PDB file of C-alpha atoms in Angstrom:
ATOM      1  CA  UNK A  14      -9.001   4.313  -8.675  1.00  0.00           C
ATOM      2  CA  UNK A  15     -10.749   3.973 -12.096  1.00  0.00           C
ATOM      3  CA  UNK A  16     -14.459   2.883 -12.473  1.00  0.00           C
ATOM      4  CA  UNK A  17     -13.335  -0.663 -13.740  1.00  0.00           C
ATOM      5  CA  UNK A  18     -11.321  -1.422 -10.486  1.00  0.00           C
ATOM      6  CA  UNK A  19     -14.372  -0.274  -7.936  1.00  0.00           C
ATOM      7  CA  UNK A  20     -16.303  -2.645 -10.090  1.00  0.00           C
ATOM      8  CA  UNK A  21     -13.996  -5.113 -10.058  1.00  0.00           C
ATOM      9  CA  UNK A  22     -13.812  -5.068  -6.107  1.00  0.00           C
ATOM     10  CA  UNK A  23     -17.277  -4.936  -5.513  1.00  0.00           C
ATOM     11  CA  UNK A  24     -17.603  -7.791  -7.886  1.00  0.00           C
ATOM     12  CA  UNK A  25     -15.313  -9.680  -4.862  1.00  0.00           C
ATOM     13  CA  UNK A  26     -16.975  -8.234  -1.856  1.00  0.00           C
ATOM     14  CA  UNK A  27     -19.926  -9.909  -3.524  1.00  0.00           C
ATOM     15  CA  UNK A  28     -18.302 -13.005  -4.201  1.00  0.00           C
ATOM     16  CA  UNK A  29     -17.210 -12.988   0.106  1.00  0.00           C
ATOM     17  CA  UNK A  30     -20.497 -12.321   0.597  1.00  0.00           C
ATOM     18  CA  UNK A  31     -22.265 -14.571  -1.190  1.00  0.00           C
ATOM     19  CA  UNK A  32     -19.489 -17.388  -0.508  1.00  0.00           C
ATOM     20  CA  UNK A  33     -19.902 -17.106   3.264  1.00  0.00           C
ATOM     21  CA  UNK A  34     -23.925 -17.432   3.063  1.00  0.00           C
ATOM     22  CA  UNK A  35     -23.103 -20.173   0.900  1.00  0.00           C
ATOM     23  CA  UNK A  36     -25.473 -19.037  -1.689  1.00  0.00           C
ATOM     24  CA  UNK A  37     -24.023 -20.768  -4.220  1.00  0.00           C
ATOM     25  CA  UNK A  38     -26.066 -20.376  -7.611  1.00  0.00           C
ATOM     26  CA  UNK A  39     -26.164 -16.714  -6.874  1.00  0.00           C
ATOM     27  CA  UNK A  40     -22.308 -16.638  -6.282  1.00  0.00           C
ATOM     28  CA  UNK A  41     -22.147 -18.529  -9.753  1.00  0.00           C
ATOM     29  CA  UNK A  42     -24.373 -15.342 -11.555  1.00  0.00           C
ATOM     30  CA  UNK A  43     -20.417 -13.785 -11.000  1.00  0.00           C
ATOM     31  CA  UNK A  44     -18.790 -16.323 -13.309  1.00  0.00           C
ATOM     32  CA  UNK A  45     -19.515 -16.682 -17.274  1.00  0.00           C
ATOM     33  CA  UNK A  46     -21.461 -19.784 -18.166  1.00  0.00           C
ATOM     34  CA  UNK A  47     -17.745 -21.241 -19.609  1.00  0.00           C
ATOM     35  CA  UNK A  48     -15.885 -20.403 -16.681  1.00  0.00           C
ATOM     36  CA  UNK A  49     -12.914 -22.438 -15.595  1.00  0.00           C
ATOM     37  CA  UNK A  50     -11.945 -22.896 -11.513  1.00  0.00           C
ATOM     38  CA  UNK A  51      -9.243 -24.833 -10.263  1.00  0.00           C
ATOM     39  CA  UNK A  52      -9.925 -25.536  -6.514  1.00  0.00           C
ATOM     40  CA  UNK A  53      -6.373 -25.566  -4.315  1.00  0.00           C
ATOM     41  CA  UNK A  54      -6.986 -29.169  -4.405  1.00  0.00           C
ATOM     42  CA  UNK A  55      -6.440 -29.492  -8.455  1.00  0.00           C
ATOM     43  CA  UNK A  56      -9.455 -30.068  -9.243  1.00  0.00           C
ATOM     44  CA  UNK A  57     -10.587 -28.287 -12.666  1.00  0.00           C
ATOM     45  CA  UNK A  58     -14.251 -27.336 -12.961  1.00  0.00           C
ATOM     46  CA  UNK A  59     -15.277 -25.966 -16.809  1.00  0.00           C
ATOM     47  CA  UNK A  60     -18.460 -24.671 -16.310  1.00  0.00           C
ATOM     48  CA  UNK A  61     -20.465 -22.870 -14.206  1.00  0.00           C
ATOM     49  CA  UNK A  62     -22.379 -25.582 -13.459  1.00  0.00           C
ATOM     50  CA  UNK A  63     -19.505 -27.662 -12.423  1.00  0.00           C
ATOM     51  CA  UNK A  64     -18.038 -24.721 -10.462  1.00  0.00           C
ATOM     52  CA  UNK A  65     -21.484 -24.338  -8.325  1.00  0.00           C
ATOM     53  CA  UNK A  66     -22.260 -27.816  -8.225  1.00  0.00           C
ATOM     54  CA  UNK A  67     -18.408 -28.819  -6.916  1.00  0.00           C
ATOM     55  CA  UNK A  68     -18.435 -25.928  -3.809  1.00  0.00           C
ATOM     56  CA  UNK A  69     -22.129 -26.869  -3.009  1.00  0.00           C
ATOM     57  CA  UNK A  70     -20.661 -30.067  -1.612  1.00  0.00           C
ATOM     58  CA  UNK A  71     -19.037 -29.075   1.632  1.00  0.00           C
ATOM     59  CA  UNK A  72     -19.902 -30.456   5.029  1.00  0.00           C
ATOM     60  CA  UNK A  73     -22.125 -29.240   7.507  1.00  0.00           C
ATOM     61  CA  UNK A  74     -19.622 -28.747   9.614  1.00  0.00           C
ATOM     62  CA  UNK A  75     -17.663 -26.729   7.571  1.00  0.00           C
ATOM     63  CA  UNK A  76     -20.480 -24.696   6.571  1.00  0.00           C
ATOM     64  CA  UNK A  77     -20.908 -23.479   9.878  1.00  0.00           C
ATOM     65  CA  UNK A  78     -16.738 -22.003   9.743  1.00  0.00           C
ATOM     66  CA  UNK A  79     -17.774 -19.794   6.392  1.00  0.00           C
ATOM     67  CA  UNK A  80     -17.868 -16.976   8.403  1.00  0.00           C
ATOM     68  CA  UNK A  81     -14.473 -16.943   9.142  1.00  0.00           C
ATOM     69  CA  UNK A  82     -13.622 -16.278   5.099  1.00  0.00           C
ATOM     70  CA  UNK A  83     -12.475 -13.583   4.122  1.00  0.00           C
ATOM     71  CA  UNK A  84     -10.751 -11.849   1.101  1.00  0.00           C
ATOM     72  CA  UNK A  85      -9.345  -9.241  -0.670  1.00  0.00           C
ATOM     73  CA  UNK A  86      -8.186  -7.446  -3.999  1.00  0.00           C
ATOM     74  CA  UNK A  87      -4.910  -6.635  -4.164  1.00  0.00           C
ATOM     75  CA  UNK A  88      -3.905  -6.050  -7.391  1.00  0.00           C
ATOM     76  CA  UNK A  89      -6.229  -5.194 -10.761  1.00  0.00           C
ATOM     77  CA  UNK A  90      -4.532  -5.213 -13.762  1.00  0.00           C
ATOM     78  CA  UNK A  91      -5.786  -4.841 -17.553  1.00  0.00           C
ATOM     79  CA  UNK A  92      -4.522  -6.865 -20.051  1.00  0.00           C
ATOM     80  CA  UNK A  93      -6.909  -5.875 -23.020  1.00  0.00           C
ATOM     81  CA  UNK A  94      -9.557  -3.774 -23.535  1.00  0.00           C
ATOM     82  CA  UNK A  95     -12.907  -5.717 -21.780  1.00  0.00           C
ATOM     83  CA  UNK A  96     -10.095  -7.883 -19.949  1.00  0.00           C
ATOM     84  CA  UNK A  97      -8.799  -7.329 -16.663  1.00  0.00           C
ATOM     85  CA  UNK A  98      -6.261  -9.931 -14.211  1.00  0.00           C
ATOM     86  CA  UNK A  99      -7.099  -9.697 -10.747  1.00  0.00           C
ATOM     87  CA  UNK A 100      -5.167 -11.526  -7.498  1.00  0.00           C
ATOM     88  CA  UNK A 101      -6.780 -11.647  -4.670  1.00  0.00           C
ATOM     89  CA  UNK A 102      -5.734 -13.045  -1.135  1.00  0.00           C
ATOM     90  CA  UNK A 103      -8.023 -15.353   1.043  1.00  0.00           C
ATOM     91  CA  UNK A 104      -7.624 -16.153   5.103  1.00  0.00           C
ATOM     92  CA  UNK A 105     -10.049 -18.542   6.973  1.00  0.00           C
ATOM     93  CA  UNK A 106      -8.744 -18.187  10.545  1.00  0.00           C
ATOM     94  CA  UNK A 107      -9.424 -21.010  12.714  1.00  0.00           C
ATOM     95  CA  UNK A 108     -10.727 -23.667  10.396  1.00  0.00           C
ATOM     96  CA  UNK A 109     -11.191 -27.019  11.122  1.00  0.00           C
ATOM     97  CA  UNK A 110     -11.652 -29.934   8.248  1.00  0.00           C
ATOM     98  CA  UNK A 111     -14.068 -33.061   9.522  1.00  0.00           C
ATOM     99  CA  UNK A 112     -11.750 -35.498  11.393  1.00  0.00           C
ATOM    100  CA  UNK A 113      -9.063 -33.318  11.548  1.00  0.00           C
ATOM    101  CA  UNK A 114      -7.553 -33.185  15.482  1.00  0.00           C
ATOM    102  CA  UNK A 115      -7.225 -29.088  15.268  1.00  0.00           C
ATOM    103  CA  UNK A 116      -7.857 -26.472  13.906  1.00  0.00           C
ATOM    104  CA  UNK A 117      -5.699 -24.229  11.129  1.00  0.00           C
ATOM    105  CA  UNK A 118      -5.131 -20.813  10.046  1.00  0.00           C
ATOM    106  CA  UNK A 119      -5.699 -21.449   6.459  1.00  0.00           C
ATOM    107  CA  UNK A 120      -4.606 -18.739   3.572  1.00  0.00           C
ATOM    108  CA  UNK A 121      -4.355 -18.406   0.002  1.00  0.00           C
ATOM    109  CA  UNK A 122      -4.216 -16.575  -3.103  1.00  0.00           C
ATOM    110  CA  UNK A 123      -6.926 -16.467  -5.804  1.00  0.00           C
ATOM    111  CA  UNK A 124      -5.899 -15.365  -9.655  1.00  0.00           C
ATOM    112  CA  UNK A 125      -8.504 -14.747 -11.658  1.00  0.00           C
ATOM    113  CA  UNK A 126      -9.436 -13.224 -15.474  1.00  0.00           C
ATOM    114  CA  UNK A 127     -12.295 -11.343 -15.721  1.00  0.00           C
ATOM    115  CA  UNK A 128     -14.475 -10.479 -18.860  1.00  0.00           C
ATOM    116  CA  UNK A 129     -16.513  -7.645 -19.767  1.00  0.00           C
ATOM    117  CA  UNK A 130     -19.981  -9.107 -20.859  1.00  0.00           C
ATOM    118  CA  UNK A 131     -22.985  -6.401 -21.750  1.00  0.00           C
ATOM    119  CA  UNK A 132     -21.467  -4.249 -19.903  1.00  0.00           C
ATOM    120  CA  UNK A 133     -20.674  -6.025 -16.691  1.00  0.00           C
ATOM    121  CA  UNK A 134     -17.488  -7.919 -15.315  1.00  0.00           C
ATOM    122  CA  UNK A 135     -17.538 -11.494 -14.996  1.00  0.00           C
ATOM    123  CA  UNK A 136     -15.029 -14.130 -13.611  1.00  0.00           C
ATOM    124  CA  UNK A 137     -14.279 -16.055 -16.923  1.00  0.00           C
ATOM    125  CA  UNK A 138     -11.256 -18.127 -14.595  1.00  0.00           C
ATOM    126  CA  UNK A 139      -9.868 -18.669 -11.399  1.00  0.00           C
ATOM    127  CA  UNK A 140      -6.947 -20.588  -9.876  1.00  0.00           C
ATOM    128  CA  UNK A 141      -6.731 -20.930  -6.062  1.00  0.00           C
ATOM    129  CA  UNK A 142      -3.990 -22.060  -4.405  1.00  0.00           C
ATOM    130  CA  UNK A 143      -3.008 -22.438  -0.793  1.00  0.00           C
ATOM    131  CA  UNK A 144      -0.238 -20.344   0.870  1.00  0.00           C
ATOM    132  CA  UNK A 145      -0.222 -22.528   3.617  1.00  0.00           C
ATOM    133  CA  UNK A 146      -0.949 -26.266   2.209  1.00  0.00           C
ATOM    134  CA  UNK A 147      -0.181 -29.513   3.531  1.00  0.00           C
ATOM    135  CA  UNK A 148       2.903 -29.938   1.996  1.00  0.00           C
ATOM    136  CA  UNK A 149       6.185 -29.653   4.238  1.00  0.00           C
ATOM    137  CA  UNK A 150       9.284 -30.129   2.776  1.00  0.00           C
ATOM    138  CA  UNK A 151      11.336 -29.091   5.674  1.00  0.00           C
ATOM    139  CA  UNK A 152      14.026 -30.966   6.575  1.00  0.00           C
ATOM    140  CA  UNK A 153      13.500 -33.318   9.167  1.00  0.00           C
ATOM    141  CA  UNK A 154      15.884 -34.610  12.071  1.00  0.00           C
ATOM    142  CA  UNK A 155      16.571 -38.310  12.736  1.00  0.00           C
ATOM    143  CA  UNK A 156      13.789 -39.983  14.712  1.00  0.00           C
ATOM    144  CA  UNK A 157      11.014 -37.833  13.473  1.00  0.00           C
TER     145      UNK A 157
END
């Protein structure tokens, strides 16, 4: 494994790390100042600001589930030189939203594009997206 991809997965372990404390601001230190983020729930934040600022607003109670979160790299990929794609897969086992009845087994996928800035790699943008979402298209029998 080259220096650029044991950067590039510490850079995540951080980002777990820092995620699950819910240290936000610090967390944000991992994204460039014009980062984009789209949540799994569409929503499109185009700063950093906007990207700490949006996952700062979560719910006690889910707060508490953070350490359920975790995630990993699995697959680094350069596209230029100082430019790297990265997927990485999420699970939060046993997570319950407020008001919801149960709880779920939620999972997901994360793609980001990182930048190298002063010699450092920074998240410049991410898309997460559900495996597991809400939608079910399944076919359903009469009566249900």
């Amino acid at each position: 494994m080259d220096d650029d991809s044991v950067a590039i997965r510490e850079l995540f372990d951080r980002y777990t790390e820092l995620w699950v404390r819910h240290e936000m601001w610090e967390w944000g230190k991992l994204f460039t100042e014009d980062c984009d983020f789209i949540t799994h729930r569409g929503m499109w934040w185009r700063s950093r600001e906007e990207n700490v600022r949006g996952h700062l607003d979560v719910p006690e109670s889910v707060l508490a589930q953070k350490k359920n979160y975790s995630q990993t790299v699995i697959d680094v990929q350069p596209l230029t030189p100082g430019v790297m794609l990265v997927h990485t897969e999420w699970a939060w086992p046993d997570h319950v939203l407020p008001g919801a009845p149960a709880a779920e087994d939620r999972r997901g996928l994360i793609t980001a594009v990182l930048v190298r800035r002063e010699g450092n790699w920074l998240i410049r943008s991410a898309h997460n997206t559900r495996l597991n979402g809400l939608d079910d298209f399944a076919p359903r029998s009469a009566g249900s």
